[in-house]
Amino acid sequence: MSTTAELLKGAAALFPDEVVTSAHVRHFELPAGAGRFALITLDNGFDHTKPTTFGPQSLANLNTAIDQVEAEAANGEITGVGITGKPFIFAVGADLKGVELLKKHDEALAIGKGGHDVFKRLSALAVPTFAYYNGAAMGGGVEVGLHCTYRTVSKALPAFSLPEVFLGLVPGWGGCAILPNLIGAEKAVSVIIENSLNQNRQLKGKQVFELGIADALFEGADFLEQSLIWTASVLNGSVAVERPEIDRGEGWDQAVAKGRAIADSKVHGAAPAAYRALDIIEAAKDGDLQKGFDAEDQALADLIMGGELRSGIYAFNLVQKRGKRPAGAPDKSLARPVTKVGVVGAGLMASQLALLFLRRLEVPVVLTDIDQERVDKGVGYVHAEIEKLLGKGRINQDKANRLKGLVSGVLDKAAGFADADFIIEAVFEEMSVKQKVFAEVEAVAPAHAILATNTSSLSVSEMASKLQHPERVVGFHFFNPVAILPLLEIVRGEQTDEASLATAFGVAKKLKKTAVLTKDAPAFVVNRILTRFMGEIQNVIDEGTSVETAEKAIEPLGLPMSPLVLLELVGPAIGLHVSETLNRAFPERFTVSPNLKAVVEAGKRGFYVYKPENGFKPELDPEVAALLVQGDSVLTEEQVRDRVLDAVAQEIGLMLEEGVVAEAQDIDLCLITGAGWPFHLGGITPYLDREGVSERVNGKRFLAQGVASIPA
């Protein structure tokens, strides 16, 4: 039987590049005669920009610190033990870089067991233990505190979560077993399942206290000092910590059932992590923590050796790293300053863009349109949105007044754009209209101004072709809703120069968008893939498969919404327009559905109606059903799924051959941030690799073995 130290030593050998966390022990006398106290501080020696994590050597260091305080507690030398973090960071959990390196089930099991063996020693000490959540705490950082007798939390704590299910894991160092036994199954399911599957929603310090995870809440400025005064009061008996009784009956079962319903609605059974976590919570009902820890070890090892976690980590790294350092972006020193922005158009999309530029750049923004009524409506929209932010307390009155003062609208482009550095058009998606707009803008804009287009599918090069200075035109394609979807496709036209491109990337960064460089190819990245995807769904419906079968076929992908609900969100007319654009470019692969055309011509907003008596579930609109003209070729769900995935794999293969983006990673980053493609799938290419579709269609994988998959 290996000791914890031996287990961790073996794991550390597999992970030589670990950023090691130290566990410093210091002693002092507590106030109010509460005795000598030992405080362990977790610190990796870097500032808050490199958060503290637990790799094998870090766990070994904590284990050694616990050896010391365990002996002191047994000898009566201390009255209690505390654990806290470096400034702004408590600890953010397991070091996932090490998890990616594991190749065997028993190696993965050792990581789970090692964490448990170290953390549970805190609850077994001869004196009470205290966790002081002073800063960001996630995953294993939260869990080390759950093993303590008491917990305090800072009001200034910005982020607290158990994000494992989001990544394709379970909280595997005590979270699934201890949390429901501490705060009840309903609240635990909310933290472990619901928050994770809602794009890794974070809790603030006050919420951590209100949920009952922490026993006391203190201001950030003197958090540790106040926590130690409170600790002294607990130890000398002047403060008694009371916790509510846990419902171990029907309430527990209902909470688990609710968790399963949430998981079904989010991942449709396509990802195992949420269900494994719920199984452990369900089994923890009897309060047997050790049984729960053993189940966590097994689940952790199984999931580490599965594709979902590798895909989750891959997706996380894409968004956190590649998304912040875009492939192919020019040197940022070439970027020009942007001190005023012009927006051509004052419709909903243009108004959303104006609001975004205004909030992020805080420079003058001027809108133009063809008549005063539209201009006034656009400026009015921006003012109303600023008022909403003020009402929610997101900005103060001074800032609201300043922002409102920075936005204006004019009819005369010469008056509005003469001193603008960055001008973006968001007018009707028609080449001749956009070329006319750019010609008018070029005539009045300064020579250095960037001319950006928010086109979703038209050629940026063609748009710029009639200008005197086509080198300053760049594609700047946002996704709707602009405030929510992070992706910005930056399109390089044939003539676009480095300075214009660098300025576009500089602006994207200030807008806090995930920018991906794409070639000027029809519909760029997201719309091209989604149109091929949707086109194949529409083809099978046109040929004779029922709408219900075609939609259900895609459920195993765990997409946030079904294809036809997505079409409703995009708008059938826009979907039709993009499919027509792509059909002109690639008639052999992109079709224009006669049924979709009929739906658009009938003025329908989508295929479905939503009735209150049916719980607002989508059901086929009888008027749409009457419009559908179908053939007699009926496919099964599996046949539909194969056909759709084959089409998508073929299209991505062709896009990579054409150099639309630098690598498959950029395709995944685009779909995750621009189309809500599930994080747990790692985007689309790992999924196609895992399901064998890539090799079936293209004769090779998109990603090397070990990237978003288990190393060979």
XYZ file of C-alpha atoms in Angstrom:
712
model
C 0.000 0.000 0.000
C 1.619 3.294 -1.130
C 1.815 6.159 1.361
C 0.487 9.595 0.349
C 4.065 10.891 0.101
C 5.021 8.029 -2.265
C 1.891 8.571 -4.372
C 2.652 12.280 -4.748
C 6.331 11.678 -5.466
C 5.384 9.346 -8.327
C 2.874 11.870 -9.699
C 5.404 14.727 -9.428
C 7.859 12.761 -11.594
C 5.254 12.796 -14.411
C 4.930 16.578 -14.167
C 8.382 18.226 -14.101
C 7.101 21.697 -15.180
C 4.697 22.208 -12.272
C 4.457 25.762 -10.879
C 4.975 24.699 -7.282
C 2.925 26.116 -4.407
C 4.614 26.403 -1.018
C 2.750 25.994 2.283
C 4.399 28.342 4.817
C 3.619 27.802 8.513
C 3.823 30.696 10.973
C 2.675 31.022 14.574
C 1.218 33.790 16.747
C -0.855 34.346 19.855
C -4.547 34.878 19.188
C -6.361 37.721 21.005
C -8.728 37.208 23.978
C -6.514 34.494 25.444
C -7.398 32.006 22.689
C -3.857 30.579 22.624
C -1.091 29.929 20.124
C -2.255 29.467 16.540
C -0.650 28.036 13.388
C -1.427 29.660 10.031
C -0.588 27.937 6.712
C -0.269 30.309 3.723
C -0.469 28.899 0.184
C 1.833 30.830 -2.155
C 3.495 29.975 -5.485
C 5.870 32.955 -5.309
C 4.211 34.872 -8.169
C 1.831 37.834 -8.026
C -1.959 37.505 -8.440
C -1.671 37.236 -12.247
C -0.375 33.655 -11.779
C -2.910 32.059 -9.425
C -1.877 29.386 -6.932
C -2.624 25.804 -8.029
C -2.223 22.270 -6.669
C 0.030 19.945 -8.617
C 1.611 16.837 -7.010
C 4.607 18.691 -5.515
C 2.312 21.437 -4.187
C 0.139 18.810 -2.468
C 3.306 17.243 -1.044
C 4.327 20.654 0.381
C 0.926 21.055 2.036
C 1.224 17.493 3.363
C 4.577 18.378 4.982
C 3.074 21.524 6.560
C 0.244 19.386 7.975
C 2.845 16.935 9.386
C 4.245 19.863 11.379
C 0.939 21.258 12.715
C -0.395 17.743 13.412
C 2.554 17.110 15.751
C 2.093 20.533 17.402
C -1.646 19.893 17.889
C -1.030 16.413 19.345
C 1.484 17.907 21.807
C -0.929 20.638 22.920
C 1.340 23.386 21.512
C -1.409 25.049 19.409
C -5.161 25.636 19.836
C -6.050 25.780 16.137
C -4.825 25.786 12.524
C -5.764 28.205 9.735
C -5.178 28.123 5.985
C -5.196 31.123 3.657
C -3.705 32.331 0.365
C -1.421 35.018 -1.029
C -2.897 38.492 -1.752
C -6.035 38.325 -3.951
C -5.790 34.530 -4.441
C -6.749 31.695 -2.082
C -6.114 28.820 -4.544
C -7.694 27.932 -7.890
C -7.550 24.142 -7.818
C -5.654 21.372 -9.553
C -2.989 22.283 -12.083
C -4.692 21.137 -15.298
C -1.441 21.201 -17.300
C -0.403 18.135 -15.298
C -3.733 16.374 -15.851
C -3.194 16.548 -19.646
C 0.048 14.567 -19.302
C -1.539 11.524 -17.630
C -1.712 8.421 -19.811
C -2.899 5.668 -17.441
C -5.927 5.109 -15.228
C -3.826 4.358 -12.136
C -1.871 7.625 -12.600
C -5.189 9.492 -12.694
C -6.404 7.592 -9.622
C -3.259 8.636 -7.743
C -4.044 12.339 -8.344
C -7.544 11.970 -6.881
C -6.380 9.893 -3.954
C -3.395 12.156 -3.264
C -5.608 15.238 -2.970
C -8.073 13.468 -0.677
C -5.353 12.006 1.534
C -3.796 15.439 2.107
C -6.979 17.499 2.472
C -8.823 15.129 4.826
C -5.937 15.344 7.316
C -7.179 18.903 8.055
C -10.460 17.578 9.455
C -8.647 14.857 11.442
C -6.368 17.195 13.441
C -6.674 17.271 17.239
C -7.624 20.999 17.071
C -10.244 22.932 15.048
C -9.209 24.087 11.567
C -10.175 27.297 9.768
C -10.122 28.247 6.074
C -9.870 31.960 5.307
C -11.063 32.492 1.712
C -9.230 35.780 1.179
C -9.349 35.815 -2.657
C -10.243 33.805 -5.756
C -11.037 30.185 -4.859
C -11.947 27.507 -7.374
C -12.052 23.723 -7.572
C -9.467 22.210 -5.230
C -9.015 25.652 -3.648
C -12.645 25.590 -2.536
C -12.356 21.935 -1.520
C -9.308 22.299 0.768
C -11.416 24.794 2.718
C -14.407 22.417 2.851
C -12.258 19.924 4.796
C -11.752 22.527 7.558
C -14.010 22.851 10.615
C -14.896 26.515 9.931
C -14.627 28.978 7.052
C -14.607 32.765 6.637
C -14.856 34.661 3.346
C -13.866 38.129 2.172
C -16.543 40.502 0.843
C -13.970 41.455 -1.815
C -13.635 37.863 -3.101
C -14.364 38.165 -6.859
C -14.684 34.542 -7.957
C -15.573 31.336 -6.116
C -16.683 28.191 -7.935
C -16.490 24.469 -8.452
C -15.990 24.611 -12.245
C -15.066 20.967 -12.779
C -18.296 19.879 -14.521
C -17.834 22.778 -16.967
C -14.455 21.306 -17.914
C -15.553 17.652 -17.995
C -14.573 16.585 -14.444
C -16.275 16.265 -11.068
C -15.235 18.153 -7.925
C -12.996 15.253 -6.945
C -11.263 16.289 -3.715
C -14.323 16.351 -1.477
C -16.660 18.797 -3.232
C -19.370 16.326 -4.285
C -19.417 14.580 -0.890
C -18.887 17.428 1.608
C -20.786 20.355 0.046
C -24.290 18.780 0.052
C -23.671 17.602 3.621
C -22.708 21.159 4.600
C -25.345 23.305 2.821
C -27.905 20.748 1.601
C -28.295 19.011 -1.742
C -30.336 21.768 -3.424
C -27.733 24.501 -2.925
C -24.889 22.070 -3.689
C -26.503 21.073 -7.013
C -26.816 24.768 -7.844
C -23.082 25.368 -7.210
C -21.711 22.116 -8.699
C -24.066 21.559 -11.654
C -26.126 24.644 -12.505
C -23.408 27.312 -12.149
C -20.857 25.132 -13.958
C -23.131 24.461 -16.913
C -24.066 28.155 -17.118
C -20.684 29.038 -18.616
C -18.885 28.550 -15.293
C -20.821 31.185 -13.339
C -18.840 32.557 -10.374
C -19.998 33.397 -6.851
C -18.951 36.551 -4.965
C -17.928 36.545 -1.284
C -21.363 37.621 -0.010
C -23.079 34.780 -1.930
C -20.603 32.250 -0.488
C -21.626 33.384 2.999
C -25.363 33.466 2.199
C -25.222 29.904 0.846
C -23.754 28.778 4.179
C -20.426 27.663 2.677
C -18.664 30.226 4.902
C -19.570 30.849 8.542
C -18.548 34.531 8.608
C -18.118 37.402 6.132
C -15.592 40.240 6.570
C -14.465 43.322 4.637
C -11.510 42.831 2.294
C -9.324 45.592 3.775
C -8.650 43.867 7.116
C -10.024 40.434 6.263
C -7.339 38.278 7.877
C -7.228 40.387 11.046
C -11.030 40.181 11.470
C -10.987 36.439 10.673
C -8.428 35.834 13.431
C -10.438 37.889 15.980
C -13.501 35.784 15.028
C -11.407 32.583 15.267
C -10.380 33.532 18.808
C -14.065 34.025 19.721
C -14.942 30.587 18.340
C -12.049 28.914 20.172
C -12.784 30.565 23.537
C -16.486 29.784 23.214
C -17.851 33.343 22.992
C -19.117 32.686 19.435
C -21.027 29.497 18.608
C -21.378 28.557 14.928
C -24.807 27.147 14.147
C -25.641 25.475 10.869
C -29.126 24.559 9.615
C -30.238 20.946 9.634
C -29.896 19.211 6.252
C -32.979 17.732 4.558
C -31.908 14.135 3.926
C -35.329 13.034 2.735
C -37.423 14.018 -0.238
C -35.684 17.415 -0.582
C -32.369 15.693 -1.320
C -33.939 13.440 -3.976
C -35.740 16.383 -5.594
C -32.476 18.357 -5.756
C -30.706 15.494 -7.558
C -33.658 15.124 -9.958
C -33.523 18.877 -10.648
C -29.797 18.547 -11.329
C -30.430 15.772 -13.850
C -33.050 17.933 -15.616
C -30.543 20.825 -15.812
C -27.858 18.483 -17.194
C -30.317 17.073 -19.750
C -31.298 20.563 -20.916
C -27.662 21.652 -21.281
C -25.791 18.598 -22.576
C -28.578 16.143 -23.539
C -26.649 13.199 -22.097
C -23.713 13.964 -24.425
C -21.217 14.644 -21.618
C -20.796 12.329 -18.612
C -19.323 14.691 -15.969
C -22.551 16.257 -14.666
C -24.203 12.844 -14.316
C -21.199 11.370 -12.458
C -21.233 14.323 -10.054
C -24.976 13.847 -9.443
C -24.489 10.128 -8.755
C -21.967 11.016 -6.018
C -24.252 13.702 -4.539
C -27.125 11.206 -4.560
C -24.997 8.617 -2.730
C -23.773 11.224 -0.194
C -27.271 11.428 1.302
C -26.342 9.146 4.209
C -23.419 11.406 5.208
C -20.727 8.720 4.694
C -17.933 11.010 3.481
C -15.276 8.328 2.952
C -17.603 6.421 0.637
C -18.116 9.705 -1.247
C -14.349 10.311 -1.488
C -13.809 6.826 -2.935
C -16.531 7.480 -5.531
C -14.910 10.836 -6.375
C -11.538 9.098 -6.920
C -13.088 6.624 -9.360
C -15.093 9.269 -11.239
C -12.062 11.532 -11.456
C -9.838 8.771 -12.853
C -12.490 7.641 -15.362
C -13.093 11.188 -16.592
C -9.380 12.076 -16.778
C -8.978 9.091 -19.072
C -11.955 10.137 -21.211
C -12.105 12.506 -24.165
C -14.473 15.033 -22.595
C -12.008 16.401 -20.033
C -9.197 16.682 -22.594
C -11.610 18.523 -24.866
C -12.746 20.759 -22.000
C -9.159 21.705 -21.111
C -8.396 22.266 -24.810
C -11.418 24.593 -25.133
C -10.471 26.407 -21.915
C -6.910 26.969 -23.193
C -8.207 28.169 -26.571
C -10.374 30.838 -24.949
C -7.901 31.837 -22.230
C -4.662 31.720 -24.241
C -5.124 31.580 -28.023
C -8.092 33.957 -27.764
C -5.853 36.536 -26.090
C -2.938 36.078 -28.536
C -4.571 35.775 -31.981
C -2.694 33.747 -34.595
C -1.433 35.889 -37.486
C -2.121 39.287 -35.872
C 0.458 41.918 -36.943
C 2.840 43.589 -34.487
C 0.736 45.763 -32.180
C 3.234 48.642 -32.508
C 1.834 49.202 -36.040
C -1.639 50.020 -34.677
C -2.847 53.612 -34.942
C -4.711 55.397 -32.119
C -8.514 55.574 -32.320
C -9.917 58.758 -30.788
C -13.259 58.942 -32.622
C -15.515 56.281 -34.154
C -18.051 56.625 -36.955
C -20.940 54.185 -37.480
C -22.767 54.099 -40.816
C -26.324 53.012 -40.154
C -28.506 53.486 -37.097
C -30.539 50.270 -37.105
C -30.409 47.712 -34.271
C -27.033 46.188 -35.214
C -25.424 49.604 -35.811
C -26.844 50.918 -32.513
C -25.503 47.886 -30.620
C -22.070 48.529 -32.182
C -22.209 52.222 -31.241
C -23.001 51.292 -27.631
C -20.128 48.784 -27.486
C -17.542 51.233 -28.917
C -18.812 53.934 -26.567
C -18.610 51.787 -23.415
C -15.245 50.189 -24.139
C -13.328 52.991 -25.891
C -15.026 55.972 -24.190
C -14.377 58.165 -27.241
C -16.859 60.199 -29.336
C -19.103 57.946 -31.464
C -21.182 59.403 -34.288
C -23.975 57.570 -36.157
C -25.313 58.458 -39.617
C -28.285 57.182 -41.605
C -30.510 58.186 -44.515
C -33.016 60.257 -42.509
C -33.213 62.129 -39.208
C -35.846 59.799 -37.747
C -33.507 56.793 -38.035
C -30.554 58.739 -36.657
C -32.619 59.884 -33.659
C -33.836 56.336 -33.061
C -30.242 54.995 -33.081
C -28.975 57.630 -30.625
C -32.131 57.095 -28.536
C -31.383 53.358 -28.304
C -27.853 54.058 -27.006
C -29.174 56.576 -24.429
C -31.825 54.104 -23.238
C -29.223 51.340 -22.792
C -26.985 53.708 -20.778
C -30.002 54.499 -18.559
C -30.505 50.753 -18.005
C -26.851 50.399 -16.899
C -27.361 53.333 -14.515
C -30.550 51.754 -13.139
C -28.737 48.490 -12.442
C -25.911 50.311 -10.653
C -23.355 49.224 -13.272
C -22.303 52.863 -13.855
C -22.778 56.072 -11.823
C -24.605 59.245 -12.884
C -21.394 61.064 -13.879
C -20.336 58.242 -16.183
C -23.854 57.992 -17.665
C -23.813 61.735 -18.440
C -20.318 61.503 -19.939
C -21.229 58.524 -22.177
C -24.428 60.175 -23.364
C -22.441 63.299 -24.199
C -20.026 61.271 -26.337
C -22.666 59.800 -28.685
C -24.247 61.857 -31.448
C -25.992 61.432 -34.777
C -25.763 63.420 -38.029
C -27.125 63.115 -41.559
C -24.065 64.684 -43.176
C -21.204 62.158 -43.328
C -18.695 64.951 -44.018
C -19.613 66.666 -40.747
C -19.627 63.421 -38.785
C -16.571 61.611 -40.129
C -14.038 64.335 -41.031
C -11.988 63.581 -37.896
C -12.922 59.912 -37.281
C -10.129 57.322 -37.017
C -12.288 54.192 -37.316
C -15.510 54.009 -39.338
C -17.645 50.861 -39.417
C -20.637 50.212 -41.663
C -23.614 48.106 -40.623
C -25.997 48.701 -43.535
C -28.079 46.346 -45.694
C -26.199 43.172 -46.723
C -25.986 44.018 -50.432
C -22.667 44.532 -52.262
C -23.752 47.584 -54.309
C -25.133 49.308 -51.187
C -21.928 48.701 -49.222
C -19.687 49.836 -52.101
C -21.722 53.065 -52.399
C -21.434 53.683 -48.634
C -17.665 53.143 -48.657
C -17.214 55.488 -51.640
C -19.143 58.211 -49.775
C -17.169 57.621 -46.576
C -13.775 57.598 -48.355
C -14.550 60.995 -49.883
C -14.933 62.655 -46.448
C -12.848 60.545 -44.008
C -9.241 61.424 -43.090
C -6.517 59.553 -45.014
C -5.520 57.409 -42.012
C -9.051 56.278 -41.048
C -9.825 52.549 -41.038
C -12.933 51.574 -43.004
C -14.456 48.480 -41.398
C -17.378 46.367 -42.574
C -19.617 44.236 -40.388
C -20.585 42.038 -43.351
C -21.435 38.458 -42.429
C -20.741 36.855 -45.799
C -19.788 39.292 -48.590
C -16.297 39.725 -50.048
C -14.310 42.442 -48.264
C -11.910 42.676 -51.240
C -14.764 43.283 -53.689
C -16.237 45.876 -51.334
C -12.905 47.745 -51.331
C -12.125 47.234 -55.037
C -13.525 50.573 -56.276
C -11.835 52.727 -53.623
C -8.709 54.830 -54.055
C -7.264 53.297 -50.859
C -8.511 49.693 -50.574
C -5.613 48.932 -48.193
C -7.475 50.490 -45.256
C -10.593 48.319 -45.568
C -10.935 45.458 -43.102
C -13.715 43.001 -42.227
C -14.925 43.415 -38.637
C -17.676 40.822 -38.253
C -19.542 40.796 -34.922
C -22.052 38.199 -33.771
C -25.521 38.875 -32.476
C -26.206 39.714 -29.645
C -23.105 41.940 -29.803
C -22.914 42.478 -26.028
C -22.913 38.740 -25.271
C -21.054 36.763 -27.970
C -17.289 37.332 -27.632
C -16.184 36.477 -31.187
C -15.002 39.065 -33.698
C -13.920 37.719 -37.106
C -11.272 40.105 -38.452
C -11.120 39.656 -42.218
C -8.036 40.563 -44.223
C -8.954 41.747 -47.730
C -6.562 41.184 -50.627
C -5.256 44.770 -50.290
C -5.551 45.277 -46.507
C -2.241 46.581 -45.130
C -0.501 45.653 -41.863
C -1.225 48.975 -40.111
C -4.968 48.733 -40.789
C -5.025 45.126 -39.621
C -2.993 45.943 -36.489
C -5.375 48.821 -35.680
C -8.364 46.469 -36.085
C -6.798 43.968 -33.640
C -5.973 46.806 -31.213
C -9.591 47.993 -31.281
C -10.858 44.400 -30.847
C -8.737 44.036 -27.704
C -10.135 47.261 -26.234
C -13.645 46.018 -27.070
C -12.750 42.876 -25.014
C -13.588 40.646 -27.960
C -11.959 37.352 -28.974
C -10.487 38.249 -32.351
C -9.675 35.600 -34.967
C -7.950 36.478 -38.241
C -9.677 35.020 -41.287
C -9.027 35.094 -45.013
C -11.528 36.889 -47.238
C -13.457 33.752 -48.170
C -17.253 33.457 -48.572
C -19.034 33.756 -45.170
C -15.641 33.547 -43.383
C -15.702 30.903 -40.586
C -18.789 30.581 -38.380
C -21.447 31.355 -40.977
C -19.833 29.074 -43.534
C -19.783 26.093 -41.158
C -23.232 26.787 -39.705
C -24.715 27.253 -43.184
C -23.308 23.902 -44.331
C -24.591 22.331 -41.093
C -28.047 23.916 -41.403
C -28.124 23.292 -45.160
C -27.743 19.556 -44.638
C -30.544 19.578 -42.026
C -32.776 21.432 -44.494
C -31.800 19.038 -47.295
C -32.914 15.958 -45.356
C -36.204 17.717 -44.442
C -36.752 18.711 -48.092
C -36.052 15.118 -49.168
C -38.656 13.652 -46.801
C -37.343 13.222 -43.230
C -39.625 14.723 -40.573
C -38.620 18.001 -38.889
C -38.705 16.257 -35.505
C -36.304 13.459 -36.594
C -33.902 15.929 -38.226
C -33.793 18.037 -35.044
C -33.509 15.084 -32.635
C -30.633 13.630 -34.665
C -28.377 16.468 -33.506
C -29.195 16.217 -29.767
C -26.178 13.978 -28.926
C -23.909 16.898 -29.819
C -25.266 18.736 -26.765
C -25.654 22.031 -28.648
C -27.193 24.952 -26.723
C -30.192 24.971 -29.069
C -31.546 22.874 -31.922
C -30.744 23.883 -35.536
C -34.195 25.279 -36.328
C -34.374 27.225 -33.038
C -30.977 28.698 -33.977
C -32.377 29.593 -37.411
C -35.162 31.482 -35.630
C -32.593 33.418 -33.595
C -30.545 34.312 -36.703
C -33.685 35.021 -38.704
C -34.811 32.829 -41.654
C -34.271 35.720 -44.118
C -30.623 36.139 -43.060
C -30.145 32.340 -43.145
C -31.557 32.287 -46.677
C -29.363 35.216 -47.769
C -26.166 33.545 -46.490
C -27.112 30.211 -48.104
C -27.680 32.039 -51.429
C -24.257 33.748 -51.125
C -22.539 30.423 -50.445
C -24.543 28.665 -53.160
C -23.158 31.190 -55.675
C -19.605 30.506 -54.405
C -19.826 26.722 -53.970
C -22.941 25.449 -55.819
C -21.814 21.812 -55.574
C -21.964 21.837 -51.727
C -24.339 24.612 -50.661
C -27.995 24.356 -51.587
C -30.815 26.869 -51.273
C -33.778 25.142 -49.629
C -37.094 25.765 -51.461
C -38.888 25.171 -48.158
C -36.779 27.796 -46.359
C -37.503 30.172 -49.245
C -41.239 29.508 -48.852
C -41.029 30.156 -45.077
C -39.249 33.512 -45.707
C -41.689 34.527 -48.475
C -44.603 33.758 -46.162
C -43.088 36.204 -43.649
C -42.704 33.522 -40.957
C -40.177 34.170 -38.159
C -39.314 30.490 -37.868
C -40.585 26.924 -38.083
C -42.077 26.816 -34.583
C -44.823 28.245 -32.419
C -44.645 28.414 -28.623
C -47.875 27.994 -26.663
C -48.243 28.607 -22.921
C -50.436 25.490 -22.560
C -47.510 23.418 -23.857
C -45.006 25.048 -21.499
C -43.662 27.188 -24.395
C -41.972 24.145 -25.916
C -41.279 24.487 -29.657
C -43.893 22.785 -31.823
C -44.100 22.869 -35.608
C -46.216 25.824 -36.768
C -49.227 24.353 -38.672
C -48.880 27.182 -41.232
C -45.236 26.202 -41.851
C -46.182 22.499 -42.019
C -48.688 23.414 -44.761
C -45.910 25.185 -46.731
C -43.468 22.255 -46.637
C -43.060 20.288 -49.846
C -41.152 17.079 -49.089
C -39.860 14.101 -51.048
C -40.227 10.486 -49.951
C -36.676 9.743 -48.769
C -36.935 9.225 -45.003
C -33.748 8.875 -42.925
C -33.217 7.644 -39.362
C -31.723 9.926 -36.688
C -28.376 8.155 -37.040
C -28.345 8.561 -40.824
C -29.179 12.270 -40.472
C -26.429 12.747 -37.898
C -23.831 10.980 -40.069
C -24.774 13.028 -43.081
C -24.643 16.352 -41.227
C -21.318 15.582 -39.513
C -19.770 14.301 -42.756
C -20.744 17.558 -44.468
C -19.259 19.670 -41.650
C -16.017 17.626 -41.583
C -15.675 18.022 -45.352
C -16.235 21.789 -45.163
C -13.723 22.307 -42.346
C -11.151 20.215 -44.249
C -11.620 22.417 -47.327
C -11.435 25.632 -45.260
C -8.115 24.543 -43.747
C -6.775 23.662 -47.211
C -7.834 27.116 -48.447
C -6.107 28.771 -45.472
C -9.294 30.500 -44.279
C -7.721 30.381 -40.780
C -4.262 29.383 -39.541
C -5.213 26.082 -37.857
C -8.093 23.840 -36.774
C -7.760 25.467 -33.326
C -9.063 28.753 -34.798
C -12.153 26.983 -36.191
C -12.906 25.647 -32.692
C -12.268 29.034 -31.064
C -14.679 30.664 -33.540
C -17.463 28.143 -32.954
C -17.097 28.210 -29.148
C -17.093 32.024 -28.882
C -19.325 32.884 -31.840
C -21.886 30.083 -31.972
C -21.975 28.760 -28.386
C -20.519 25.392 -29.467
C -20.282 23.256 -26.307
C -17.142 23.713 -24.250
C -17.182 20.058 -23.205
C -16.869 18.991 -26.863
C -13.762 21.181 -27.191
C -15.362 22.808 -30.218
C -16.116 20.829 -33.347
C -12.813 19.313 -34.504
C -12.043 17.213 -31.385
C -15.602 15.866 -31.565
C -15.221 14.911 -35.246
C -11.852 13.280 -34.436
C -13.295 11.382 -31.456
C -16.280 10.098 -33.422
C -14.048 8.934 -36.303
C -15.768 11.325 -38.744
C -12.570 13.237 -39.683
C -10.782 10.106 -40.834
C -13.878 8.712 -42.556
C -14.339 11.910 -44.604
C -10.848 13.416 -44.956
C -8.618 10.392 -44.316
C -6.933 12.095 -41.335
C -7.583 13.701 -37.944
C -7.825 17.477 -37.576
C -5.723 17.468 -34.386
C -2.678 15.408 -33.436
C -3.239 12.579 -30.929
C -2.793 14.077 -27.452
C -4.329 17.435 -28.443
C -7.843 17.429 -26.934
C -7.415 13.655 -26.532
C -5.429 11.143 -24.449
C -1.730 10.997 -25.434
C -0.851 7.900 -27.465
